[in-house]
Short mmCIF file of C-alpha atoms in Angstrom, two decimals:
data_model
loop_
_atom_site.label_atom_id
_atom_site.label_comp_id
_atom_site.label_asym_id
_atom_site.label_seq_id
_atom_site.Cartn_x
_atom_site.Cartn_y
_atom_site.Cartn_z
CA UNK A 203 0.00 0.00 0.00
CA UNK A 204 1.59 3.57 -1.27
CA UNK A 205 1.01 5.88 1.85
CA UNK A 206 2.99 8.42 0.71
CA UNK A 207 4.92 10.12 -2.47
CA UNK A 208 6.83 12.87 -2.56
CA UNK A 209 8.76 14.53 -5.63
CA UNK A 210 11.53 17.20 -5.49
CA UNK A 211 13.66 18.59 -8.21
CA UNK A 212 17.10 19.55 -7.12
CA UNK A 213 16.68 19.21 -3.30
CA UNK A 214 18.85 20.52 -0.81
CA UNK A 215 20.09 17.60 1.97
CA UNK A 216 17.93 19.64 4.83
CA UNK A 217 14.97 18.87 2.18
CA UNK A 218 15.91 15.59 1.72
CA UNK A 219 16.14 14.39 5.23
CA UNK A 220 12.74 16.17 6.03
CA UNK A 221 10.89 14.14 3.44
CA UNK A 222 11.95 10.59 4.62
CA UNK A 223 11.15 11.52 7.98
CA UNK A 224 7.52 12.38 6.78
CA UNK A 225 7.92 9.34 4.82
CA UNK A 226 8.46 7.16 7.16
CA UNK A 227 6.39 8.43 9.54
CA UNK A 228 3.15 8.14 6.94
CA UNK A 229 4.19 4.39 5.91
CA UNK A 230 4.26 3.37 9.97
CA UNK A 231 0.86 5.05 10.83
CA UNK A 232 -1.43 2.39 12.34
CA UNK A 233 0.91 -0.37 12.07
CA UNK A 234 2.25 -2.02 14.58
CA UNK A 235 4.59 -4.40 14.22
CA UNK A 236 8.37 -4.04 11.96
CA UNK A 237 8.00 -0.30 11.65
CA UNK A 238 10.86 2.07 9.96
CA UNK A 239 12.87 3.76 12.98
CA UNK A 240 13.06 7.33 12.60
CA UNK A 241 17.08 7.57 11.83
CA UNK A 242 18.10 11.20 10.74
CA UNK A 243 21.83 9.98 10.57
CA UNK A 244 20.72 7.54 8.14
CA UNK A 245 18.80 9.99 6.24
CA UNK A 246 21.64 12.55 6.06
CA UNK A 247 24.21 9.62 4.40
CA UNK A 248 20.90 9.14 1.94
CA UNK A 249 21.29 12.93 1.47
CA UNK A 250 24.80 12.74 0.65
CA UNK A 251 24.62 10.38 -1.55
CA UNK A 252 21.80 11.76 -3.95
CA UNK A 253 24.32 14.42 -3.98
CA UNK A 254 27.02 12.72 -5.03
CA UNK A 255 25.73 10.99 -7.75
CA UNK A 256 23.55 11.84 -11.09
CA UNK A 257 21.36 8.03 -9.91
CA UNK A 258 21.10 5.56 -7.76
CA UNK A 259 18.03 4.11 -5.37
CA UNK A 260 18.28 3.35 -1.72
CA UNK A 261 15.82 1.22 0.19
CA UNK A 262 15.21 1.34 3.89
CA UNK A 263 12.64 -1.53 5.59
CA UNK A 264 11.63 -2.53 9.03
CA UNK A 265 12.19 -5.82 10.30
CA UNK A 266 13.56 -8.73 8.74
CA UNK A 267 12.43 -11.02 6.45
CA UNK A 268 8.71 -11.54 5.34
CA UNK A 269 5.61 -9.58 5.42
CA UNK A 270 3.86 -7.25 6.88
CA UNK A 271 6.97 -4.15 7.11
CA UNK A 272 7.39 -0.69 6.20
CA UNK A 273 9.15 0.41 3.40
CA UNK A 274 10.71 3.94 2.12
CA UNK A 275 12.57 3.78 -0.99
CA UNK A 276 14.27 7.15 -2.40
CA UNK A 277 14.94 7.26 -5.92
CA UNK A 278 17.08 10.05 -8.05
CA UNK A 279 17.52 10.67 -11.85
CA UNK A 280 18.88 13.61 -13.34
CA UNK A 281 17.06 14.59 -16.75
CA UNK A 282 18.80 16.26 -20.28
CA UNK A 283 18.43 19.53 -18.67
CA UNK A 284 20.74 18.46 -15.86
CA UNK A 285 17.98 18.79 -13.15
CA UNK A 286 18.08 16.20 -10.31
CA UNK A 287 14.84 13.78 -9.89
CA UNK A 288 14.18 12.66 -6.17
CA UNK A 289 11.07 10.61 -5.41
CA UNK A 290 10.73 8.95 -2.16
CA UNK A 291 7.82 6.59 -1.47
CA UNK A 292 6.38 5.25 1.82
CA UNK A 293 4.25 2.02 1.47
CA UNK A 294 3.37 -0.43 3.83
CA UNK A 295 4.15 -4.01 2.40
CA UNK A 296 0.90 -6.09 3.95
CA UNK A 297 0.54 -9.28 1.01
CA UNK A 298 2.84 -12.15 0.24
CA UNK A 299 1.75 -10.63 -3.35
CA UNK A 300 3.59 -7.66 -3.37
CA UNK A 301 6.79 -8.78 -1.24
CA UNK A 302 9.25 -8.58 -4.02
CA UNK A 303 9.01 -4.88 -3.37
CA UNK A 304 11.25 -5.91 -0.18
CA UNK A 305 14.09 -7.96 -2.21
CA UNK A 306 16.87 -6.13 -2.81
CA UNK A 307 17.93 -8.43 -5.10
CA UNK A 308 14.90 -7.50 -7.28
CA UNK A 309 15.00 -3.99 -6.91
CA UNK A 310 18.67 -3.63 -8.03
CA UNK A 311 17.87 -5.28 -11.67
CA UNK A 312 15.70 -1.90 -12.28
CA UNK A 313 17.52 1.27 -13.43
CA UNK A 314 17.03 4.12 -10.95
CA UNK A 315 14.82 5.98 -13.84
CA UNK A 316 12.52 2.60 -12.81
CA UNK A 317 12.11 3.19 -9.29
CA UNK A 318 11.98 7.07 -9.40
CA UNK A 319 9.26 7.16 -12.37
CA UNK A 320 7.75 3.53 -12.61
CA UNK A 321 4.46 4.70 -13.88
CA UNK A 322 6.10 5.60 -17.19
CA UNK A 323 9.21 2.81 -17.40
CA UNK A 324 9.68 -0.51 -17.89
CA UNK A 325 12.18 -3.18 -19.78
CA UNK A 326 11.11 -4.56 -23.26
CA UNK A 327 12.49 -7.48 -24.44
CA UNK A 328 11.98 -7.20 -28.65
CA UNK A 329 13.42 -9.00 -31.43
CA UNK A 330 15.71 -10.09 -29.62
CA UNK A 331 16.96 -6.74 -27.90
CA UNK A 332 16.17 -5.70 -24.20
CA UNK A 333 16.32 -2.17 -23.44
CA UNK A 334 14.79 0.09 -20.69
CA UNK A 335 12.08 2.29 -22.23
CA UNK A 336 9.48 4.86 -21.12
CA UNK A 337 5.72 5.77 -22.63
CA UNK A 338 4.60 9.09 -22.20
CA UNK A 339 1.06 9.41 -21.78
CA UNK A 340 0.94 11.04 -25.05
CA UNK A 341 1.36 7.61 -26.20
CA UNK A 342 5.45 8.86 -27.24
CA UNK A 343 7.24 5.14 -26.92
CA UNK A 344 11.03 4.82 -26.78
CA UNK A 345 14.22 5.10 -24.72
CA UNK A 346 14.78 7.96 -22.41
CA UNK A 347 17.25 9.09 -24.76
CA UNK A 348 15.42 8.85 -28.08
CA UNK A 349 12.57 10.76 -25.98
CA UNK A 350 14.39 13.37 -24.41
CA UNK A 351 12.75 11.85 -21.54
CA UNK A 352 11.71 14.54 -18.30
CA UNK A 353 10.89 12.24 -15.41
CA UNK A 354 7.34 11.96 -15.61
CA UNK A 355 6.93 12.79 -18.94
CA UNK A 356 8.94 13.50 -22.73
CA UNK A 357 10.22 16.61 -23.95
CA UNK A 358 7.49 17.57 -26.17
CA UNK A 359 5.23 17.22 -22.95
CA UNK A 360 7.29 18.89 -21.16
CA UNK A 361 7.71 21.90 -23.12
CA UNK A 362 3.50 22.01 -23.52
CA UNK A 363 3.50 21.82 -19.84
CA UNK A 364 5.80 24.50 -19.40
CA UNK A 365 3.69 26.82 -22.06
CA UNK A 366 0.26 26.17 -21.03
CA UNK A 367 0.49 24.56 -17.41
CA UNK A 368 -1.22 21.05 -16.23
CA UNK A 369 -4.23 21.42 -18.81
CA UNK A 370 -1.87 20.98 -21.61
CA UNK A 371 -1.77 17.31 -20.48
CA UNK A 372 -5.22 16.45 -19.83
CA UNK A 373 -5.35 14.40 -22.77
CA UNK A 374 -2.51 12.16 -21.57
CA UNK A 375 -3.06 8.48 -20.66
CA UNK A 376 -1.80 7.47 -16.85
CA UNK A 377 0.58 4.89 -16.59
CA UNK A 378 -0.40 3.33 -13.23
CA UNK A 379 -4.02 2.63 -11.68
CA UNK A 380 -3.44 2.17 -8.10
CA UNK A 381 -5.87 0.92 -5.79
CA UNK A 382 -6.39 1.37 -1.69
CA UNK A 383 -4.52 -1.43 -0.06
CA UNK A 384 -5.45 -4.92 -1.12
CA UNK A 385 -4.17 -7.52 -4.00
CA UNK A 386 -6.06 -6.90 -7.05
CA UNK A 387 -7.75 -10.59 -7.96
CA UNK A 388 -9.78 -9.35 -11.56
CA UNK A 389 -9.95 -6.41 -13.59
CA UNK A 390 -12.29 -5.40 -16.69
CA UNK A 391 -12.13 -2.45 -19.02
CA UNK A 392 -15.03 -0.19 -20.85
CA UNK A 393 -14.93 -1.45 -24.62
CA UNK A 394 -13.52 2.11 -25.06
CA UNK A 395 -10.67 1.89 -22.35
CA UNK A 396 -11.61 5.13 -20.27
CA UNK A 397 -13.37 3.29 -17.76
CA UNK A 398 -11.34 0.06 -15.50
CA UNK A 399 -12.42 -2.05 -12.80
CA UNK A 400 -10.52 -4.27 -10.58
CA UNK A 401 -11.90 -6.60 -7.52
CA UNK A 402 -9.41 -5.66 -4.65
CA UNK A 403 -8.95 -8.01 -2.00
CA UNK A 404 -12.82 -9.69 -1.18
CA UNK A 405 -14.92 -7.06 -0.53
CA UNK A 406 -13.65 -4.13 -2.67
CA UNK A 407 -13.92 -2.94 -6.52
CA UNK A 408 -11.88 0.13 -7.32
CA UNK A 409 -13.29 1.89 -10.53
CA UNK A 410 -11.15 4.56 -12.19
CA UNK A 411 -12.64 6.96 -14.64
CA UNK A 412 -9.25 7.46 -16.43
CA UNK A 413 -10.44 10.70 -18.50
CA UNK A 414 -12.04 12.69 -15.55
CA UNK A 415 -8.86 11.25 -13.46
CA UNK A 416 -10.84 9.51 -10.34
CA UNK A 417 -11.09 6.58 -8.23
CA UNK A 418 -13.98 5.67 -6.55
CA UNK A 419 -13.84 2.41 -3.85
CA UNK A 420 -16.92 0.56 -3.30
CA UNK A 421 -17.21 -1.40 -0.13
CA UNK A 422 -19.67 -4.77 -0.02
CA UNK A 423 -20.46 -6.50 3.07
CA UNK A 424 -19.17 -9.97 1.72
CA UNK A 425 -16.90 -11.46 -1.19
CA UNK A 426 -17.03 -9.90 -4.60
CA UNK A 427 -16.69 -12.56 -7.64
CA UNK A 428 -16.54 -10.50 -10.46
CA UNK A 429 -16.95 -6.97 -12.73
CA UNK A 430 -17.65 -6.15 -15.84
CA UNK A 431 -18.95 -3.74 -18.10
CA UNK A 432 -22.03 -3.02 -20.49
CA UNK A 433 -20.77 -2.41 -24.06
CA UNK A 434 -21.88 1.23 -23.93
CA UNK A 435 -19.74 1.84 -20.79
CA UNK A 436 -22.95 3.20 -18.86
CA UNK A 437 -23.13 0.72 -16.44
CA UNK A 438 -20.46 -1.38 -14.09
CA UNK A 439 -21.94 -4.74 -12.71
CA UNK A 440 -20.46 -6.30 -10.02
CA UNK A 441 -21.41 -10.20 -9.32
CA UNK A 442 -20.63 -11.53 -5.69
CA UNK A 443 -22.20 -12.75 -2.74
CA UNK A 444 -23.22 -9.79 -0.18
CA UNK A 445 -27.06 -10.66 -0.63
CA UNK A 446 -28.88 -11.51 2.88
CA UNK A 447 -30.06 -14.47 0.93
CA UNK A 448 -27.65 -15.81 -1.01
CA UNK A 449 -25.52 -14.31 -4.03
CA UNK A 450 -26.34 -11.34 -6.06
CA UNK A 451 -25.32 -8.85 -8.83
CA UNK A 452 -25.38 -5.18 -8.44
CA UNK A 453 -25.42 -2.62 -11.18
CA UNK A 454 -23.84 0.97 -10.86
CA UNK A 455 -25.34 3.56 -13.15
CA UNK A 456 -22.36 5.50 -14.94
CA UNK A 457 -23.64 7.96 -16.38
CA UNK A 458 -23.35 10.68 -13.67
CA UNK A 459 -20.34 11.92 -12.06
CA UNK A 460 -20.53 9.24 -9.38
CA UNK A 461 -21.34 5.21 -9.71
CA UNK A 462 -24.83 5.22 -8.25
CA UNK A 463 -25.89 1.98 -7.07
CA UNK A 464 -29.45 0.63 -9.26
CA UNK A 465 -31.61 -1.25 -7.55
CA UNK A 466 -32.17 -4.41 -9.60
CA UNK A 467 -35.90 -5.70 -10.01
CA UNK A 468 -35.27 -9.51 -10.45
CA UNK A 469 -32.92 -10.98 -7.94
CA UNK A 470 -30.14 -12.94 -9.26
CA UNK A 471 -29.44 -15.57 -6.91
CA UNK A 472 -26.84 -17.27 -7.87
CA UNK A 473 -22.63 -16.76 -7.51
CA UNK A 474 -21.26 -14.62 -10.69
CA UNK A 475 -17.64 -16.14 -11.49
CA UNK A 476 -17.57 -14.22 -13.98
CA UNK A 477 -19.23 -11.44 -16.13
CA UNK A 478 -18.69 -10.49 -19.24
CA UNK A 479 -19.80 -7.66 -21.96
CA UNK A 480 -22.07 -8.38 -25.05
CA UNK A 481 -22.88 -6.49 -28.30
CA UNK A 482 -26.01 -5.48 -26.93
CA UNK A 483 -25.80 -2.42 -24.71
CA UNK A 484 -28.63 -3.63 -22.25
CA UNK A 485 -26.94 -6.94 -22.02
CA UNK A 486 -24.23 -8.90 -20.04
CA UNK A 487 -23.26 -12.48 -19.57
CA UNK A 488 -22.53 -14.10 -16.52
CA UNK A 489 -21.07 -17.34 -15.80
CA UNK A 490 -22.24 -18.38 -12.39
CA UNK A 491 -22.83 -21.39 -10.10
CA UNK A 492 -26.15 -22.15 -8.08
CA UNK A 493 -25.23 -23.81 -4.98
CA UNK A 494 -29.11 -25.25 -4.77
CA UNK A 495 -28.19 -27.19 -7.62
CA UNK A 496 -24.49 -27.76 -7.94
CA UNK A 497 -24.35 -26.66 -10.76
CA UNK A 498 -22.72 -23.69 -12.97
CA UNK A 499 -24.70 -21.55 -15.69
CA UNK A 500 -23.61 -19.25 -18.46
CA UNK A 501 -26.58 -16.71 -18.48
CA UNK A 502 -27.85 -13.52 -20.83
CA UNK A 503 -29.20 -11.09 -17.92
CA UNK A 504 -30.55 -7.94 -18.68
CA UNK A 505 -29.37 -4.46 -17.28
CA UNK A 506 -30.10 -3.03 -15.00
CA UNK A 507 -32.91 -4.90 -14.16
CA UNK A 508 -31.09 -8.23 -13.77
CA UNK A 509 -33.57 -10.11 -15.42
CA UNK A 510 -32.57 -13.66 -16.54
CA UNK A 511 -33.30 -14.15 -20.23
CA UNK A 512 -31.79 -16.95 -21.16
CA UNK A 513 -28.99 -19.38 -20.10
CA UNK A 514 -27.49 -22.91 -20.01
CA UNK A 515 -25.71 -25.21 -18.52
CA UNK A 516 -22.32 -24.58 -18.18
CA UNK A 517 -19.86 -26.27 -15.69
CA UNK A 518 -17.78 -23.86 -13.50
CA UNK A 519 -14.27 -25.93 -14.34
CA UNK A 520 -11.96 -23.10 -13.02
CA UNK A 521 -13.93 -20.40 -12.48
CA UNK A 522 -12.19 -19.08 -16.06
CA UNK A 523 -14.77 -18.10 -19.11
CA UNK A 524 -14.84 -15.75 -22.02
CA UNK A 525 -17.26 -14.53 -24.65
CA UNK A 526 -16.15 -14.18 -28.47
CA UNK A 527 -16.18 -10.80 -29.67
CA UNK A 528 -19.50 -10.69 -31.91
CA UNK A 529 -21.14 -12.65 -28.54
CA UNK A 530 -21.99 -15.81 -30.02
CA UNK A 531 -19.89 -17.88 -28.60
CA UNK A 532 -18.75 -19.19 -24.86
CA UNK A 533 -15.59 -20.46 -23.46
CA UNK A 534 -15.58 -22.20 -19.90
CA UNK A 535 -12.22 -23.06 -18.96
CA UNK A 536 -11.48 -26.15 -16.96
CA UNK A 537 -10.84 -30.10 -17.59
CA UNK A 538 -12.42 -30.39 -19.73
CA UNK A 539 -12.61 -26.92 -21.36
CA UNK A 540 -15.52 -26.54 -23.65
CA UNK A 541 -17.04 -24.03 -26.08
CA UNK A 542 -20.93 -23.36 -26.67
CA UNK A 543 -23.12 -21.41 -28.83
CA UNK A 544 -24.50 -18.70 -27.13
CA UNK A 545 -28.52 -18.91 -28.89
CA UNK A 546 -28.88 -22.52 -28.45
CA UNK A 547 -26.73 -23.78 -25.57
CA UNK A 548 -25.61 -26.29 -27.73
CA UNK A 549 -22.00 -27.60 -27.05
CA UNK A 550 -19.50 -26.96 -30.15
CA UNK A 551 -16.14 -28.52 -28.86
CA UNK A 552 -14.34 -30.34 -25.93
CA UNK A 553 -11.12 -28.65 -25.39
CA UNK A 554 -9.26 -31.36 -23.11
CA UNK A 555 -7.39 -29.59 -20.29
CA UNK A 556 -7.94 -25.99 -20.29
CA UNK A 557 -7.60 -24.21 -17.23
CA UNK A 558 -7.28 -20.74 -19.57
CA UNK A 559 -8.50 -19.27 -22.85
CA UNK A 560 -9.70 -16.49 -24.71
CA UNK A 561 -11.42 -16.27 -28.06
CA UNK A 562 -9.43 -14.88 -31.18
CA UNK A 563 -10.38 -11.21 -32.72
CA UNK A 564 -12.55 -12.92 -35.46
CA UNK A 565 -14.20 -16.12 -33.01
CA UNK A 566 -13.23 -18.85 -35.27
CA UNK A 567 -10.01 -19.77 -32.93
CA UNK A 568 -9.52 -20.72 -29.13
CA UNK A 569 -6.40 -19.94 -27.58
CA UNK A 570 -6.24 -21.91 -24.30
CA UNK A 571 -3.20 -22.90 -21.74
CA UNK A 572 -2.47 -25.83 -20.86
CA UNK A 573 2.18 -26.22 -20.04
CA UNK A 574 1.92 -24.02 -23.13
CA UNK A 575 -0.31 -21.77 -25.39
CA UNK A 576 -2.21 -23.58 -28.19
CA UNK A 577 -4.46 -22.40 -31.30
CA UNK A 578 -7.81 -24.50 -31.79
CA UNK A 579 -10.14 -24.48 -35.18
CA UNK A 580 -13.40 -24.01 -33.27
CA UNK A 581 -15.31 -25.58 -36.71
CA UNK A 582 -12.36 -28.59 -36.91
CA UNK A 583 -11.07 -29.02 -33.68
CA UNK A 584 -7.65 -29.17 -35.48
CA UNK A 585 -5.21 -27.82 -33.36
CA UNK A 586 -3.40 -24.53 -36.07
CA UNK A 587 -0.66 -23.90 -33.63
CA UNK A 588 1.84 -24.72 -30.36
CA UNK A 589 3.35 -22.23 -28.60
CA UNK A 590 6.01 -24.94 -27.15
CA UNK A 591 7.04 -25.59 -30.63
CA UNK A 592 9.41 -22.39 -29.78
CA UNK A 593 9.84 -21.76 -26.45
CA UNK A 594 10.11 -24.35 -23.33
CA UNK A 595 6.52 -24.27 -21.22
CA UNK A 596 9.07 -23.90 -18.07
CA UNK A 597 10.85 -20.70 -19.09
CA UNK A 598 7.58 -18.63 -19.04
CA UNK A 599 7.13 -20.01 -15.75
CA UNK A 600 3.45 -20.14 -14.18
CA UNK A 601 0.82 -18.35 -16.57
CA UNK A 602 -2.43 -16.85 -14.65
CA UNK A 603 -3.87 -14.56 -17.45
CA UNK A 604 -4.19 -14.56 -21.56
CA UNK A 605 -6.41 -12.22 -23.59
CA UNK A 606 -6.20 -11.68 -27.31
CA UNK A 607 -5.63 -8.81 -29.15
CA UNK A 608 -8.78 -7.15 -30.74
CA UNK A 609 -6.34 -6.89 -34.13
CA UNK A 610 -5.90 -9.92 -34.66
CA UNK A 611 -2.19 -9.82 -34.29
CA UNK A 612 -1.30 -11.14 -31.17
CA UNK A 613 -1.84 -12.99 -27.75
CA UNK A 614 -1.00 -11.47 -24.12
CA UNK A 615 -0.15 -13.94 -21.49
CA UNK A 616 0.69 -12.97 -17.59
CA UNK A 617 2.59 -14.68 -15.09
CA UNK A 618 2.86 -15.14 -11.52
CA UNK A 619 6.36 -14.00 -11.59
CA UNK A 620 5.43 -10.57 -13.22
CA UNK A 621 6.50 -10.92 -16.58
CA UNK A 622 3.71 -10.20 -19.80
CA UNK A 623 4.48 -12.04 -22.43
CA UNK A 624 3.17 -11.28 -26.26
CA UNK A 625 2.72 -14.06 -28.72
CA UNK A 626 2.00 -13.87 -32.59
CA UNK A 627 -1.27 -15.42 -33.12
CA UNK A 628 -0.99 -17.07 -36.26
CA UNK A 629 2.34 -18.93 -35.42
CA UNK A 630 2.56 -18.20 -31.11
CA UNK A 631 5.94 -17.71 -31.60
CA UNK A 632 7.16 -15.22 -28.49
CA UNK A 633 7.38 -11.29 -29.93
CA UNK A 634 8.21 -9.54 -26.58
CA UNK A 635 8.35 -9.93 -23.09
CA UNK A 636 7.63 -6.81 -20.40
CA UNK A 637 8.75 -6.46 -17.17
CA UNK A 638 7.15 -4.10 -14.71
CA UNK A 639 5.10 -6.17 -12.59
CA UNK A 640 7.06 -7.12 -9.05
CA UNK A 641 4.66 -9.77 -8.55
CA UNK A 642 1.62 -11.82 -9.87
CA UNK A 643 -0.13 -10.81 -12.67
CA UNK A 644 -4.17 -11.58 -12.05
CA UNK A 645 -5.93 -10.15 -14.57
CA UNK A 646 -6.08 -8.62 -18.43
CA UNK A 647 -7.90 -6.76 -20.04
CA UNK A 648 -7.67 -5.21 -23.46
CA UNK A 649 -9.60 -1.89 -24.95
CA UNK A 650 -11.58 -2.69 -28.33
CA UNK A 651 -9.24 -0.72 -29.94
CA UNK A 652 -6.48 -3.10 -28.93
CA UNK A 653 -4.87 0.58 -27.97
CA UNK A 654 -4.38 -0.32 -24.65
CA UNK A 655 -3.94 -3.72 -22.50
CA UNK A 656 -4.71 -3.36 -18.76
CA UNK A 657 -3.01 -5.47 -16.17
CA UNK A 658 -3.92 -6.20 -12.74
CA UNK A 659 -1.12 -7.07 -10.26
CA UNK A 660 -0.99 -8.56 -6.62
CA UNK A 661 0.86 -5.23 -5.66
CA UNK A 662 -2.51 -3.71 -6.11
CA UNK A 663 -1.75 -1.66 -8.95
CA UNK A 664 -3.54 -2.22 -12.59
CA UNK A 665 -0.57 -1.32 -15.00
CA UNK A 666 -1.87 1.00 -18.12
CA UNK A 667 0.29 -0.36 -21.30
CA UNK A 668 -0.15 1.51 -24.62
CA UNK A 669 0.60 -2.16 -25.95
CA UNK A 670 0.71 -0.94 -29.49
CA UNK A 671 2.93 1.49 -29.79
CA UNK A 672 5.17 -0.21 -26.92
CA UNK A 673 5.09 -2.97 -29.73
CA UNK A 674 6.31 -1.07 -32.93
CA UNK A 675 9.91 -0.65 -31.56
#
């Protein structure tokens, strides 16, 4: 949890040792137990050494070992004008989840530019070639170099800043959605990527409205399941189990400047894994399981009133599903993974061991993992394409996410180690690798533009990738 952020441009040491006092005193409030001593001696040595060198990164924790502890990390960069970056952070490490942010180890494989701006940074692996590089919210891609790069920000940005003040950047994209203080565990996007969702912790859903720059946290008396969005990005519907009599779904009305909760007519009853958006603007589909009888459901429900229209039987497998983009089609992940037809219910094709998938751009394909990424014919059942033809299942380590790329081109997977991956789709040959998360990716989610790819992280922050220009090189 980030509990406090502070940036200064070409501090003085009396400066510096004032803010990680504040710092540390902010990332200790309410805890407890392996707090940050207040050390001004230690703070002054900090102080001397921002000023003895252009970069570097100190870290500072209390306790040893493990989690919860407090953390205060300074960063300092200086930028092509010669001015001096420092950025120090208190946060309060609570969640196995986000304990990388402790390792040393980890934290010295990122450049200082990393730690001191990490909204805007992170390392590309492409064609072969890993380099650090930044996107500016302008949607500017490339190395701090090539963009004349200004700490939170490029040189063109900077210099609009500078001329017309903080509305000359309204238009920029953020680079970091960060949420209160638990692991994020799902995370959808509006079809037009200025609205995001993400369940935090079990009773929580942060929703960001990224063009008028809020955050609103909603607060349910029992586990949330699920969100998801209407295609017209008017209303947010959250499926969980808070109900005095069982499970529900609740709608919030978008439209105004506030979520406001609707009260549905036709209660739901049942536990929403999963929901997901459909063509139809007055339509979701939610993939849930009725505990009266033991079985899971894929079901059209109407919004707001929650009205059941139609539905099937559908078994919950892993609790993973999809919906193919024209909203014909339905994947359930699980062993066996299978795929319907939406009208009729009827089952199309047995997948084998699936325990994740997504649909391609144009529905005809299934991309599903299973110790590697494969490419199904949903007509054939032939399988087009093996992603372990080219790369060992091992080395990508433990995948917990895929989506597919609205385009066409090609297939996101994350990992519990933090690294996105991107895959051709025609051949799932590995194009790139990303590195920004410092823990488990959750959750993706991709704009209908494919203009922007949303990840969800167990440090509780959804990471905002501008996943097409990142991939032009």
């Amino acid at each position: 949890m980030l509990k406090h952020e502070v940036r200064l441009i070409d501090p003085d040491e009396e400066a510096v040792v004032e803010t990680v006092t504040r710092a540390t005193e902010a990332a200790n409030k309410r805890c407890r137990s392996r707090l940050l001593d207040d050390n001004p001696a230690r703070w002054k040595k900090c102080a001397r050494a921002i000023a003895g060198a252009p970069e570097g990164h100190q870290m500072f924790r209390g306790g040893r070992g493990g989690v919860p502890a407090t953390q205060v990390l300074a960063a300092w960069w200086t930028d092509a004008i010669g001015r001096k970056h420092v950025v120090v952070r208190g946060r309060r490490v609570e969640h196995d989840e986000a304990k990388r942010l402790l390792y040393k180890e980890d934290l010295e494989k990122r450049p200082p530019l990393f730690h001191a701006y990490p909204e805007y940074v992170c390392r590309r692996t492409l064609n072969g070639a890993e380099q650090v590089v930044c996107a500016c919210g302008c949607g500017a891609v490339g190395t701090p170099e090539s963009l004349s790069w200004m700490g939170p920000m490029c040189g063109p940005c900077f210099d609009r800043k500078e001329e017309l003040g903080p509305d000359g950047l309204r238009a920029n994209f953020p680079g970091v959605l960060y949420g209160d203080r638990e692991p994020l565990r799902a995370v959808a996007c509006a079809p037009d990527g200025g609205r995001v969702a993400a369940r935090e912790g079990d009773t929580r859903v942060s929703y960001w409205d990224i063009v008028d720059r809020t955050r609103t946290t909603m607060m349910f008396d029992q586990r949330v399941l699920s969100v998801g969005f209407t295609s017209d990005a008017r209303h947010l519907i959250v499926g969980g189990a808070w109900a005095a009599d069982g499970y529900e779904v609740t709608v919030f009305d978008l439209s105004g400047d506030q979520p406001v909760r609707v009260e549905t007519e036709h209660p739901f009853g049942a536990a929403v894994l999963a929901v997901h958006t459909l063509p139809e603007p007055d339509l979701v589909l939610a993939h849930a399981y009725r505990s009266t009888t033991g079985t899971g459901h894929a079901e059209l429900v109407r919004v707001p009133s929650g009205e059941r229209v139609r539905g099937f039987v559908a078994d919950v497998g892993t609790a993973q599903s999809a919906v193919s983009p024209d909203g014909s089609q339905f994947l359930q992940c699980g062993s066996p993974g299978r795929v319907y037809d939406i009208s009729s219910g009827r089952r199309l094709m047995d997948l084998g061991e699936a325990p994740l998938g997504t649909f391609s751009h144009d529905g005809r394909r299934v991309f599903v993992w299973n110790q590697g990424l494969r490419a199904l014919d949903i007509a054939t059942g032939a399988l087009l394409a093996n992603s372990s033809r080219s790369v060992p299942p091992g080395r990508l380590g433990l995948v917990t996410a895929v989506a597919a790329d609205p385009g066409g081109e090609f297939v996101y997977a994350g990992t519990y180690d933090g690294p996105l991956y991107v895959f051709e789709a025609g051949s799932l040959r590995p194009h790139a690798r990303f590195d920004w998360h410092p823990g488990p990716i959750v959750g993706l989610a991709v704009s209908a533009d494919g203009e922007k790819l949303f990840s969800a992280g167990g440090d509780g922050c959804v990471k905002v990738w501008p996943i097409r220009d990142l991939l032009r090189g």
